[in-house]
XYZ file of C-alpha atoms in Angstrom:
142
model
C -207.871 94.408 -58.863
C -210.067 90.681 -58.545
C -208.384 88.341 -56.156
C -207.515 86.494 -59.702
C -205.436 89.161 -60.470
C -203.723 89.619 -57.336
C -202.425 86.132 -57.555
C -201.138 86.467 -60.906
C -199.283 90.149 -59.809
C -197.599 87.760 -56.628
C -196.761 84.982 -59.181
C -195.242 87.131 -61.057
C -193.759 89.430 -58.206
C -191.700 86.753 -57.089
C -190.563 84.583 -60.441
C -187.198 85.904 -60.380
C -186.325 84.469 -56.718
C -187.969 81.249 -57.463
C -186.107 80.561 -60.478
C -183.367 81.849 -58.677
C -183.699 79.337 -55.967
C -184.868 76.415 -58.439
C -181.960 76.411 -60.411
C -179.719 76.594 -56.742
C -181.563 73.366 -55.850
C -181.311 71.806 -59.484
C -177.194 72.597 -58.835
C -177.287 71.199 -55.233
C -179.212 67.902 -56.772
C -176.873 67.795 -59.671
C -173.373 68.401 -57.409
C -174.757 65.513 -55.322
C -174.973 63.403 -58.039
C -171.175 63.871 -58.857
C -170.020 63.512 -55.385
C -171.755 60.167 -55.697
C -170.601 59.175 -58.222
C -166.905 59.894 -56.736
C -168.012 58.515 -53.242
C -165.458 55.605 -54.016
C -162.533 57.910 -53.299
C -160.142 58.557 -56.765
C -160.002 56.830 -59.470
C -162.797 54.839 -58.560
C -165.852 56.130 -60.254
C -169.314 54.977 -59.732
C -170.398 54.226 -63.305
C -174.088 53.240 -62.388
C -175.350 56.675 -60.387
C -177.829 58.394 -62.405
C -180.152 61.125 -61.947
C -183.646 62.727 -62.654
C -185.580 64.979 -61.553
C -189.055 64.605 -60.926
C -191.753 67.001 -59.664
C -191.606 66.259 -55.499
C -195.405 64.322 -55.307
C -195.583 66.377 -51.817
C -195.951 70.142 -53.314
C -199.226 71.445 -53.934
C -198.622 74.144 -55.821
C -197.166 74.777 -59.379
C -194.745 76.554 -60.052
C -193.481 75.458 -56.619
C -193.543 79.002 -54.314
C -189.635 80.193 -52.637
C -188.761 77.452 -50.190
C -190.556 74.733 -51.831
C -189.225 71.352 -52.113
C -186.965 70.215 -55.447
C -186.600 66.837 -55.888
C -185.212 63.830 -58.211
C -184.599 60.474 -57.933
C -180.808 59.128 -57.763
C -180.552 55.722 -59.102
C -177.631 53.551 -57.408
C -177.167 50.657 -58.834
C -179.775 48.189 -58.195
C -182.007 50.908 -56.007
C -183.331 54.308 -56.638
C -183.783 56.985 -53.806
C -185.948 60.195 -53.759
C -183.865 63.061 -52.530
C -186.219 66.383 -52.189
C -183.995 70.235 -51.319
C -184.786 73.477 -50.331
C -182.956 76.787 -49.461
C -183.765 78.019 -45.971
C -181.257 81.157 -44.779
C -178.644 80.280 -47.162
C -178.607 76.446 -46.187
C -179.833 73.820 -48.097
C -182.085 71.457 -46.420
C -182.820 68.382 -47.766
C -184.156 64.713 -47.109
C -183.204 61.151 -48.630
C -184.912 58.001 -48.593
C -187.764 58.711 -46.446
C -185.695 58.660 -43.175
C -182.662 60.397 -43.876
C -182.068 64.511 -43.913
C -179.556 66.985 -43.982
C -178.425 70.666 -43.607
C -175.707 71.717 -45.120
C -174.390 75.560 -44.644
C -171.459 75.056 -47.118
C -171.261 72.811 -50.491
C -167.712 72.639 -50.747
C -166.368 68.899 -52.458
C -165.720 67.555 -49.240
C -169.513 68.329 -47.870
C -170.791 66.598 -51.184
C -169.108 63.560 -50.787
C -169.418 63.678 -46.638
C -173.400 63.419 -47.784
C -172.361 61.127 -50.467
C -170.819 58.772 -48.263
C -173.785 58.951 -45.606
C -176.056 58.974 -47.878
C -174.984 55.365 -49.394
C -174.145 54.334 -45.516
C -177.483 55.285 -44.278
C -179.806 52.964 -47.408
C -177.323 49.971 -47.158
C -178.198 49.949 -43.051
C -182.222 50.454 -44.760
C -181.696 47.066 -46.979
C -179.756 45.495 -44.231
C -182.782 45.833 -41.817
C -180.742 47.845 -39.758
C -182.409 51.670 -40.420
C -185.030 52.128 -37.707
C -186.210 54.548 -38.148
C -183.952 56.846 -39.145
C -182.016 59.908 -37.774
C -184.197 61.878 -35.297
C -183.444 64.783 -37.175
C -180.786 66.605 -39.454
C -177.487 66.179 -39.211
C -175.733 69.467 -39.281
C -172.712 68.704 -41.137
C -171.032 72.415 -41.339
């Protein structure tokens, strides 16, 4: 077997784990969305959260390998902010922004819209001048 060959066997090898973990992400990105868009507390939908995802401009490989990044952009309003995820030991692992991350163990409602929350907190304080720059690393929420 060429080299060429052995890269298309460990493409192939592990296709079922990375679409496994792609569509995890795709849920996580998707669940965050909602909790966003319920960050107002009930009753009080956010009517101008959107989503899409986009290829993260950071990975260098397609399709992206297990642990690679998954990543859309959340439009809020009158802003839009990347948010890139990836599994690591069960977790996901994620960054906002530019400046803000996370690591969350469980994705129960109430971590969604803890994230939610932060995550809206943590780009007003960016606009308002007041971000720095940024938390030194992530906040373990679980």
């Amino acid at each position: 077997m060429n080299d060429f060959d052995a890269l298309q066997a460990a493409i192939g090898r592990a296709a079922d784990a990375r679409q496994a973990e792609q569509r995890a992400c795709e849920a996580f990105l998707n669940a965050l969305y909602h909790a966003l868009r319920t960050a107002s507390g009930p009753g009080l939908p956010l009517n101008n959260v959107t989503l899409d995802f986009t290829p993260d401009p950071d990975q260098r490989l397609r399709p992206v390998p297990p642990g690679g990044w998954h990543a859309a952009w959340l439009r809020l309003g009158l802003c839009e902010v990347f948010v890139r995820v990836r599994r690591e030991n069960g977790a996901f692992v994620g960054e906002y922004a530019g400046r803000g991350a996370f690591h969350l163990t469980g994705t129960t409602e109430d971590d969604l819209i803890a994230l939610a929350r932060r995550l809206l907190r943590d780009v007003a304080a960016l606009y308002l001048g007041e971000g720095g720059r940024g938390p030194p690393g992530p906040d373990r929420l679980n």
